[in-house]
């Protein structure tokens, strides 16, 4: 047997790549287009909860993207109390394989990949579903994925006003300071949900609730807005889907089952079903279904997170790393 090597990118390597906003969005959208064209295999994520007292769980995401000639598995831990230990809430590893032989090809730190690809899916959803004239962003949450939500959304829309609210003032203030410095524009920290959400053109809810609690009120959502809730626990009212002209998800297979997710109650009560679902985002990105068709449409986009987005971004990072001579090769066999 010939020697087998694995390409390895750790967190420092990925930081050295300095992936641009356009590179991140382009890679993830290519994966969504492949999904829309039926050229992917996505297995619904599974969860491992070692002990409820640990206040966290592992997500295991699996997928295959034919145009990229890659299969992948990502394991990511999601622990809400990690800030108490000076740690990010999420750690992850992405493994890529040859889909024809099962030969391992690469191992990548998936912590920042998770953050980047989540932000990219939020941004791509807004690209197709938000008003082109959107100028006010209301963002709930200040965890890792929140930074890339705001950064990549602002890359596309160049907002006049960005509002941020989160549960802990210290994380909110440091988050806002980082964003303002990186975006080169003012970012407002607000003290409550209503001030953050009311009247915004794009609303992103990425809260970290320990249990479901309807903190985002439907009456605050203005006509024509795009609402993107993706918190692990529901923070929205059941009536939210009643005001929507279109409901879009990233993958219906993952959204229709499982115990976690911001619209879980809406699925369980039949408010979100195959009959009320407009499309998966990949179908819109591939041009098979319509996105926003008028400024008056109020639209909801719920994404659970796709293995194919991790795979697509991981492949793009490996290609850039090869060009720049970044990373390591590990002898496997």
mmCIF file of C-alpha atoms in Angstrom:
data_model
loop_
_atom_site.group_PDB
_atom_site.id
_atom_site.type_symbol
_atom_site.label_atom_id
_atom_site.label_comp_id
_atom_site.label_asym_id
_atom_site.label_seq_id
_atom_site.Cartn_x
_atom_site.Cartn_y
_atom_site.Cartn_z
ATOM 1 C CA UNK A 1 0.000 0.000 0.000
ATOM 2 C CA UNK A 2 1.251 3.453 -0.855
ATOM 3 C CA UNK A 3 1.788 5.870 2.026
ATOM 4 C CA UNK A 4 -1.342 7.768 3.032
ATOM 5 C CA UNK A 5 -1.066 11.327 4.275
ATOM 6 C CA UNK A 6 -3.656 13.597 5.852
ATOM 7 C CA UNK A 7 -3.672 17.364 5.360
ATOM 8 C CA UNK A 8 -4.029 19.075 8.736
ATOM 9 C CA UNK A 9 -5.074 22.679 9.363
ATOM 10 C CA UNK A 10 -5.178 23.826 12.968
ATOM 11 C CA UNK A 11 -6.707 27.055 14.241
ATOM 12 C CA UNK A 12 -3.470 29.003 13.708
ATOM 13 C CA UNK A 13 -3.218 27.758 10.118
ATOM 14 C CA UNK A 14 -6.781 28.785 9.364
ATOM 15 C CA UNK A 15 -6.149 32.219 10.854
ATOM 16 C CA UNK A 16 -3.071 32.566 8.615
ATOM 17 C CA UNK A 17 -5.204 31.857 5.535
ATOM 18 C CA UNK A 18 -7.011 35.201 6.087
ATOM 19 C CA UNK A 19 -10.083 34.006 4.200
ATOM 20 C CA UNK A 20 -11.890 36.993 2.720
ATOM 21 C CA UNK A 21 -15.588 37.611 3.171
ATOM 22 C CA UNK A 22 -16.156 36.937 -0.528
ATOM 23 C CA UNK A 23 -14.184 33.665 -0.394
ATOM 24 C CA UNK A 24 -16.212 32.402 2.562
ATOM 25 C CA UNK A 25 -19.574 33.310 1.029
ATOM 26 C CA UNK A 26 -18.578 31.953 -2.392
ATOM 27 C CA UNK A 27 -17.456 28.589 -1.029
ATOM 28 C CA UNK A 28 -20.569 28.069 1.083
ATOM 29 C CA UNK A 29 -22.927 29.153 -1.680
ATOM 30 C CA UNK A 30 -21.326 26.648 -4.051
ATOM 31 C CA UNK A 31 -22.234 23.923 -1.560
ATOM 32 C CA UNK A 32 -25.810 25.187 -1.348
ATOM 33 C CA UNK A 33 -26.115 25.220 -5.139
ATOM 34 C CA UNK A 34 -24.907 21.610 -5.229
ATOM 35 C CA UNK A 35 -27.588 20.747 -2.673
ATOM 36 C CA UNK A 36 -30.260 22.535 -4.687
ATOM 37 C CA UNK A 37 -29.251 20.609 -7.790
ATOM 38 C CA UNK A 38 -29.550 17.292 -5.951
ATOM 39 C CA UNK A 39 -25.812 16.581 -5.974
ATOM 40 C CA UNK A 40 -25.327 16.123 -2.242
ATOM 41 C CA UNK A 41 -26.172 13.580 0.416
ATOM 42 C CA UNK A 42 -27.065 15.025 3.814
ATOM 43 C CA UNK A 43 -27.698 12.830 6.807
ATOM 44 C CA UNK A 44 -29.682 14.573 9.556
ATOM 45 C CA UNK A 45 -27.423 15.558 12.429
ATOM 46 C CA UNK A 46 -27.341 13.416 15.521
ATOM 47 C CA UNK A 47 -26.629 14.493 19.083
ATOM 48 C CA UNK A 48 -24.686 13.121 22.011
ATOM 49 C CA UNK A 49 -25.567 14.558 25.413
ATOM 50 C CA UNK A 50 -23.057 13.047 27.871
ATOM 51 C CA UNK A 51 -24.746 14.374 31.012
ATOM 52 C CA UNK A 52 -27.477 17.039 31.345
ATOM 53 C CA UNK A 53 -25.580 18.606 34.254
ATOM 54 C CA UNK A 54 -22.739 19.521 31.857
ATOM 55 C CA UNK A 55 -25.079 21.955 30.024
ATOM 56 C CA UNK A 56 -23.895 20.922 26.603
ATOM 57 C CA UNK A 57 -23.994 18.365 23.859
ATOM 58 C CA UNK A 58 -22.173 17.229 20.733
ATOM 59 C CA UNK A 59 -23.565 17.608 17.216
ATOM 60 C CA UNK A 60 -22.436 15.117 14.573
ATOM 61 C CA UNK A 61 -22.967 16.264 10.982
ATOM 62 C CA UNK A 62 -22.401 14.036 7.962
ATOM 63 C CA UNK A 63 -22.517 14.728 4.257
ATOM 64 C CA UNK A 64 -21.254 14.234 0.704
ATOM 65 C CA UNK A 65 -20.817 16.929 -1.950
ATOM 66 C CA UNK A 66 -20.395 15.413 -5.398
ATOM 67 C CA UNK A 67 -18.967 18.470 -7.228
ATOM 68 C CA UNK A 68 -16.275 18.737 -4.557
ATOM 69 C CA UNK A 69 -15.525 14.989 -4.586
ATOM 70 C CA UNK A 70 -15.605 14.924 -0.804
ATOM 71 C CA UNK A 71 -17.427 13.263 2.059
ATOM 72 C CA UNK A 72 -17.131 14.682 5.528
ATOM 73 C CA UNK A 73 -18.029 14.309 9.175
ATOM 74 C CA UNK A 74 -17.939 17.179 11.637
ATOM 75 C CA UNK A 75 -18.171 16.786 15.391
ATOM 76 C CA UNK A 76 -18.800 19.960 17.327
ATOM 77 C CA UNK A 77 -19.378 20.425 21.036
ATOM 78 C CA UNK A 78 -21.866 23.093 22.112
ATOM 79 C CA UNK A 79 -21.498 24.007 25.794
ATOM 80 C CA UNK A 80 -23.335 27.089 27.012
ATOM 81 C CA UNK A 81 -21.304 27.531 30.234
ATOM 82 C CA UNK A 82 -17.876 27.485 28.588
ATOM 83 C CA UNK A 83 -17.506 31.241 29.047
ATOM 84 C CA UNK A 84 -17.113 30.523 32.768
ATOM 85 C CA UNK A 85 -13.907 28.679 31.910
ATOM 86 C CA UNK A 86 -12.651 31.277 29.422
ATOM 87 C CA UNK A 87 -13.499 28.965 26.518
ATOM 88 C CA UNK A 88 -15.617 29.408 23.387
ATOM 89 C CA UNK A 89 -18.992 27.713 23.542
ATOM 90 C CA UNK A 90 -18.145 25.522 20.562
ATOM 91 C CA UNK A 91 -15.173 23.343 19.620
ATOM 92 C CA UNK A 92 -15.180 21.280 16.452
ATOM 93 C CA UNK A 93 -13.203 18.987 14.183
ATOM 94 C CA UNK A 94 -13.946 18.394 10.492
ATOM 95 C CA UNK A 95 -12.785 15.158 8.862
ATOM 96 C CA UNK A 96 -12.773 14.860 5.071
ATOM 97 C CA UNK A 97 -12.634 11.569 3.173
ATOM 98 C CA UNK A 98 -12.342 10.206 -0.337
ATOM 99 C CA UNK A 99 -15.980 9.263 -1.028
ATOM 100 C CA UNK A 100 -14.981 6.358 -3.301
ATOM 101 C CA UNK A 101 -12.552 4.534 -1.031
ATOM 102 C CA UNK A 102 -13.121 6.005 2.439
ATOM 103 C CA UNK A 103 -9.484 7.079 2.615
ATOM 104 C CA UNK A 104 -9.045 9.927 5.087
ATOM 105 C CA UNK A 105 -7.874 13.109 3.367
ATOM 106 C CA UNK A 106 -7.901 15.958 5.859
ATOM 107 C CA UNK A 107 -8.477 17.069 9.433
ATOM 108 C CA UNK A 108 -9.363 20.708 10.084
ATOM 109 C CA UNK A 109 -10.092 22.715 13.191
ATOM 110 C CA UNK A 110 -13.815 23.278 12.713
ATOM 111 C CA UNK A 111 -14.406 25.798 15.483
ATOM 112 C CA UNK A 112 -13.913 28.838 13.271
ATOM 113 C CA UNK A 113 -15.262 26.942 10.246
ATOM 114 C CA UNK A 114 -18.528 26.486 12.154
ATOM 115 C CA UNK A 115 -18.664 30.191 12.930
ATOM 116 C CA UNK A 116 -17.779 31.270 9.395
ATOM 117 C CA UNK A 117 -20.089 28.920 7.548
ATOM 118 C CA UNK A 118 -22.992 29.739 9.871
ATOM 119 C CA UNK A 119 -22.493 33.427 9.190
ATOM 120 C CA UNK A 120 -22.206 32.698 5.482
ATOM 121 C CA UNK A 121 -25.503 30.787 5.404
ATOM 122 C CA UNK A 122 -27.181 33.672 7.245
ATOM 123 C CA UNK A 123 -25.714 36.111 4.713
ATOM 124 C CA UNK A 124 -26.600 33.985 1.683
ATOM 125 C CA UNK A 125 -30.130 33.628 3.015
ATOM 126 C CA UNK A 126 -30.344 37.420 3.256
ATOM 127 C CA UNK A 127 -28.850 37.819 -0.215
ATOM 128 C CA UNK A 128 -31.803 35.927 -1.664
ATOM 129 C CA UNK A 129 -34.535 36.722 0.869
ATOM 130 C CA UNK A 130 -33.980 40.210 2.313
ATOM 131 C CA UNK A 131 -34.864 43.504 0.666
ATOM 132 C CA UNK A 132 -31.948 44.817 -1.369
ATOM 133 C CA UNK A 133 -32.483 48.156 0.368
ATOM 134 C CA UNK A 134 -32.087 46.663 3.884
ATOM 135 C CA UNK A 135 -30.181 49.157 6.049
ATOM 136 C CA UNK A 136 -30.999 48.216 9.658
ATOM 137 C CA UNK A 137 -29.800 44.972 11.261
ATOM 138 C CA UNK A 138 -31.030 43.756 14.641
ATOM 139 C CA UNK A 139 -28.913 40.909 16.018
ATOM 140 C CA UNK A 140 -29.653 38.933 19.187
ATOM 141 C CA UNK A 141 -26.664 37.019 20.526
ATOM 142 C CA UNK A 142 -22.916 37.573 20.813
ATOM 143 C CA UNK A 143 -21.431 34.062 20.518
ATOM 144 C CA UNK A 144 -18.865 33.010 17.903
ATOM 145 C CA UNK A 145 -21.273 32.612 15.023
ATOM 146 C CA UNK A 146 -22.738 36.064 15.746
ATOM 147 C CA UNK A 147 -19.556 37.838 14.661
ATOM 148 C CA UNK A 148 -19.632 36.232 11.237
ATOM 149 C CA UNK A 149 -23.368 36.802 10.878
ATOM 150 C CA UNK A 150 -22.878 40.524 11.295
ATOM 151 C CA UNK A 151 -19.625 40.788 9.360
ATOM 152 C CA UNK A 152 -20.823 38.858 6.314
ATOM 153 C CA UNK A 153 -24.260 40.491 6.301
ATOM 154 C CA UNK A 154 -22.616 43.912 6.406
ATOM 155 C CA UNK A 155 -20.327 42.847 3.544
ATOM 156 C CA UNK A 156 -23.449 42.401 1.410
ATOM 157 C CA UNK A 157 -25.669 45.237 2.684
ATOM 158 C CA UNK A 158 -23.372 47.933 4.177
ATOM 159 C CA UNK A 159 -25.862 48.734 6.942
ATOM 160 C CA UNK A 160 -26.568 52.223 8.217
ATOM 161 C CA UNK A 161 -27.490 50.852 11.647
ATOM 162 C CA UNK A 162 -26.394 47.686 13.454
ATOM 163 C CA UNK A 163 -27.971 46.868 16.826
ATOM 164 C CA UNK A 164 -26.802 44.048 19.072
ATOM 165 C CA UNK A 165 -28.310 42.610 22.237
ATOM 166 C CA UNK A 166 -27.170 39.666 24.336
ATOM 167 C CA UNK A 167 -27.859 38.345 27.807
ATOM 168 C CA UNK A 168 -24.548 39.346 29.392
ATOM 169 C CA UNK A 169 -23.535 43.026 29.142
ATOM 170 C CA UNK A 170 -19.822 42.203 29.301
ATOM 171 C CA UNK A 171 -19.946 39.917 26.268
ATOM 172 C CA UNK A 172 -22.249 42.330 24.453
ATOM 173 C CA UNK A 173 -19.945 45.304 24.954
ATOM 174 C CA UNK A 174 -16.757 43.507 23.937
ATOM 175 C CA UNK A 175 -18.539 42.025 20.930
ATOM 176 C CA UNK A 176 -19.745 45.441 19.804
ATOM 177 C CA UNK A 177 -16.267 46.936 20.241
ATOM 178 C CA UNK A 178 -14.720 44.198 18.088
ATOM 179 C CA UNK A 179 -17.326 44.601 15.374
ATOM 180 C CA UNK A 180 -17.022 48.378 15.302
ATOM 181 C CA UNK A 181 -13.246 48.137 14.932
ATOM 182 C CA UNK A 182 -13.362 45.471 12.215
ATOM 183 C CA UNK A 183 -16.243 46.990 10.230
ATOM 184 C CA UNK A 184 -15.083 50.568 10.610
ATOM 185 C CA UNK A 185 -18.532 51.821 11.561
ATOM 186 C CA UNK A 186 -20.631 52.348 14.688
ATOM 187 C CA UNK A 187 -22.351 49.307 16.217
ATOM 188 C CA UNK A 188 -24.919 49.839 18.967
ATOM 189 C CA UNK A 189 -25.252 47.678 22.079
ATOM 190 C CA UNK A 190 -28.865 47.779 23.241
ATOM 191 C CA UNK A 191 -30.224 46.654 26.594
ATOM 192 C CA UNK A 192 -33.339 44.724 25.564
ATOM 193 C CA UNK A 193 -34.836 42.579 22.817
ATOM 194 C CA UNK A 194 -37.454 45.100 21.685
ATOM 195 C CA UNK A 195 -34.971 47.914 21.116
ATOM 196 C CA UNK A 196 -32.823 45.548 19.076
ATOM 197 C CA UNK A 197 -35.511 43.980 16.919
ATOM 198 C CA UNK A 198 -38.310 46.497 16.415
ATOM 199 C CA UNK A 199 -38.295 48.073 12.962
ATOM 200 C CA UNK A 200 -35.176 46.261 11.719
ATOM 201 C CA UNK A 201 -35.004 45.181 8.068
ATOM 202 C CA UNK A 202 -33.103 42.006 8.967
ATOM 203 C CA UNK A 203 -33.513 40.305 12.354
ATOM 204 C CA UNK A 204 -31.146 37.517 13.412
ATOM 205 C CA UNK A 205 -31.926 35.583 16.588
ATOM 206 C CA UNK A 206 -28.918 33.567 17.746
ATOM 207 C CA UNK A 207 -29.644 33.519 21.457
ATOM 208 C CA UNK A 208 -28.301 31.071 24.030
ATOM 209 C CA UNK A 209 -31.375 30.250 26.093
ATOM 210 C CA UNK A 210 -31.200 27.341 28.574
ATOM 211 C CA UNK A 211 -34.838 26.475 27.772
ATOM 212 C CA UNK A 212 -37.532 27.729 25.363
ATOM 213 C CA UNK A 213 -38.820 31.219 26.194
ATOM 214 C CA UNK A 214 -40.753 33.492 23.775
ATOM 215 C CA UNK A 215 -38.637 36.650 24.126
ATOM 216 C CA UNK A 216 -38.898 37.796 20.501
ATOM 217 C CA UNK A 217 -42.399 39.190 20.000
ATOM 218 C CA UNK A 218 -44.092 38.822 16.645
ATOM 219 C CA UNK A 219 -45.561 42.330 16.885
ATOM 220 C CA UNK A 220 -42.049 43.828 16.733
ATOM 221 C CA UNK A 221 -41.391 42.475 13.228
ATOM 222 C CA UNK A 222 -42.072 45.064 10.573
ATOM 223 C CA UNK A 223 -43.680 44.228 7.245
ATOM 224 C CA UNK A 224 -41.116 43.278 4.635
ATOM 225 C CA UNK A 225 -38.466 42.151 7.124
ATOM 226 C CA UNK A 226 -36.366 39.003 6.951
ATOM 227 C CA UNK A 227 -36.252 37.078 10.238
ATOM 228 C CA UNK A 228 -33.506 34.494 10.782
ATOM 229 C CA UNK A 229 -33.979 32.556 14.044
ATOM 230 C CA UNK A 230 -31.505 29.766 14.668
ATOM 231 C CA UNK A 231 -31.009 29.565 18.421
ATOM 232 C CA UNK A 232 -30.735 26.084 19.926
ATOM 233 C CA UNK A 233 -33.795 26.784 22.094
ATOM 234 C CA UNK A 234 -36.873 28.590 20.790
ATOM 235 C CA UNK A 235 -37.010 32.300 21.593
ATOM 236 C CA UNK A 236 -39.915 33.181 19.294
ATOM 237 C CA UNK A 237 -43.689 33.140 19.649
ATOM 238 C CA UNK A 238 -45.834 30.555 17.897
ATOM 239 C CA UNK A 239 -47.510 33.397 16.007
ATOM 240 C CA UNK A 240 -44.265 34.297 14.189
ATOM 241 C CA UNK A 241 -44.996 31.997 11.266
ATOM 242 C CA UNK A 242 -48.497 33.489 10.891
ATOM 243 C CA UNK A 243 -47.135 36.780 9.500
ATOM 244 C CA UNK A 244 -44.765 35.183 6.986
ATOM 245 C CA UNK A 245 -45.371 35.093 3.235
ATOM 246 C CA UNK A 246 -42.491 32.652 2.775
ATOM 247 C CA UNK A 247 -40.777 30.202 5.116
ATOM 248 C CA UNK A 248 -37.398 28.875 3.958
ATOM 249 C CA UNK A 249 -35.063 26.377 5.663
ATOM 250 C CA UNK A 250 -31.606 25.062 4.840
ATOM 251 C CA UNK A 251 -32.562 21.375 4.974
ATOM 252 C CA UNK A 252 -36.066 20.141 5.680
ATOM 253 C CA UNK A 253 -34.773 16.702 6.663
ATOM 254 C CA UNK A 254 -32.995 18.219 9.659
ATOM 255 C CA UNK A 255 -35.677 20.766 10.485
ATOM 256 C CA UNK A 256 -38.591 18.351 10.720
ATOM 257 C CA UNK A 257 -37.153 16.255 13.543
ATOM 258 C CA UNK A 258 -35.026 16.355 16.662
ATOM 259 C CA UNK A 259 -35.279 18.025 20.051
ATOM 260 C CA UNK A 260 -33.345 21.227 19.361
ATOM 261 C CA UNK A 261 -34.060 24.260 17.205
ATOM 262 C CA UNK A 262 -35.771 27.641 17.285
ATOM 263 C CA UNK A 263 -38.888 26.510 15.385
ATOM 264 C CA UNK A 264 -39.269 23.075 16.956
ATOM 265 C CA UNK A 265 -42.672 23.980 18.433
ATOM 266 C CA UNK A 266 -43.847 25.250 15.053
ATOM 267 C CA UNK A 267 -43.047 21.890 13.465
ATOM 268 C CA UNK A 268 -44.694 19.961 16.282
ATOM 269 C CA UNK A 269 -47.915 22.017 16.026
ATOM 270 C CA UNK A 270 -48.038 21.834 12.220
ATOM 271 C CA UNK A 271 -47.359 25.528 11.617
ATOM 272 C CA UNK A 272 -44.234 24.555 9.709
ATOM 273 C CA UNK A 273 -44.691 21.526 7.478
ATOM 274 C CA UNK A 274 -43.952 20.422 3.954
ATOM 275 C CA UNK A 275 -47.215 22.128 2.984
ATOM 276 C CA UNK A 276 -46.258 25.513 4.476
ATOM 277 C CA UNK A 277 -42.559 25.381 3.554
ATOM 278 C CA UNK A 278 -41.688 27.520 0.529
ATOM 279 C CA UNK A 279 -38.247 26.105 -0.264
ATOM 280 C CA UNK A 280 -34.853 25.034 0.914
ATOM 281 C CA UNK A 281 -32.235 27.745 0.472
ATOM 282 C CA UNK A 282 -30.226 25.549 -1.906
ATOM 283 C CA UNK A 283 -33.168 25.397 -4.303
ATOM 284 C CA UNK A 284 -33.277 29.193 -4.340
ATOM 285 C CA UNK A 285 -29.492 29.541 -4.706
ATOM 286 C CA UNK A 286 -29.619 27.111 -7.663
ATOM 287 C CA UNK A 287 -32.373 29.149 -9.320
ATOM 288 C CA UNK A 288 -34.989 26.406 -9.010
ATOM 289 C CA UNK A 289 -37.345 28.334 -6.724
ATOM 290 C CA UNK A 290 -37.994 32.019 -6.197
ATOM 291 C CA UNK A 291 -36.456 34.030 -3.406
ATOM 292 C CA UNK A 292 -37.901 37.405 -2.430
ATOM 293 C CA UNK A 293 -40.316 38.655 -5.075
ATOM 294 C CA UNK A 294 -41.428 41.966 -3.552
ATOM 295 C CA UNK A 295 -40.364 44.396 -0.836
ATOM 296 C CA UNK A 296 -43.635 43.767 0.987
ATOM 297 C CA UNK A 297 -42.965 40.089 1.666
ATOM 298 C CA UNK A 298 -42.154 39.208 5.259
ATOM 299 C CA UNK A 299 -39.923 36.135 5.149
ATOM 300 C CA UNK A 300 -38.564 33.680 7.704
ATOM 301 C CA UNK A 301 -35.354 31.718 7.173
ATOM 302 C CA UNK A 302 -34.465 28.974 9.659
ATOM 303 C CA UNK A 303 -31.145 27.212 9.318
ATOM 304 C CA UNK A 304 -30.013 24.274 11.414
ATOM 305 C CA UNK A 305 -26.511 24.011 9.939
ATOM 306 C CA UNK A 306 -25.356 21.822 7.071
ATOM 307 C CA UNK A 307 -22.472 19.392 6.866
ATOM 308 C CA UNK A 308 -22.119 20.373 3.215
ATOM 309 C CA UNK A 309 -21.333 23.968 4.225
ATOM 310 C CA UNK A 310 -18.517 22.726 6.468
ATOM 311 C CA UNK A 311 -17.226 20.487 3.693
ATOM 312 C CA UNK A 312 -17.374 23.239 1.064
ATOM 313 C CA UNK A 313 -15.590 25.784 3.248
ATOM 314 C CA UNK A 314 -13.052 23.193 4.406
ATOM 315 C CA UNK A 315 -12.224 22.317 0.801
ATOM 316 C CA UNK A 316 -11.783 25.998 -0.075
ATOM 317 C CA UNK A 317 -9.445 26.432 2.894
ATOM 318 C CA UNK A 318 -7.376 23.399 1.886
ATOM 319 C CA UNK A 319 -7.022 24.749 -1.658
ATOM 320 C CA UNK A 320 -5.837 28.145 -0.396
ATOM 321 C CA UNK A 321 -3.515 26.471 2.111
ATOM 322 C CA UNK A 322 -1.906 24.425 -0.676
ATOM 323 C CA UNK A 323 -1.316 27.606 -2.699
ATOM 324 C CA UNK A 324 0.220 29.407 0.293
ATOM 325 C CA UNK A 325 2.175 26.506 1.773
ATOM 326 C CA UNK A 326 0.187 26.630 5.005
ATOM 327 C CA UNK A 327 -0.614 23.626 7.192
ATOM 328 C CA UNK A 328 0.909 20.248 7.912
ATOM 329 C CA UNK A 329 0.844 16.767 6.437
ATOM 330 C CA UNK A 330 0.385 13.878 8.837
ATOM 331 C CA UNK A 331 1.398 10.303 8.006
ATOM 332 C CA UNK A 332 -1.677 8.113 8.461
ATOM 333 C CA UNK A 333 -0.571 4.769 7.050
#
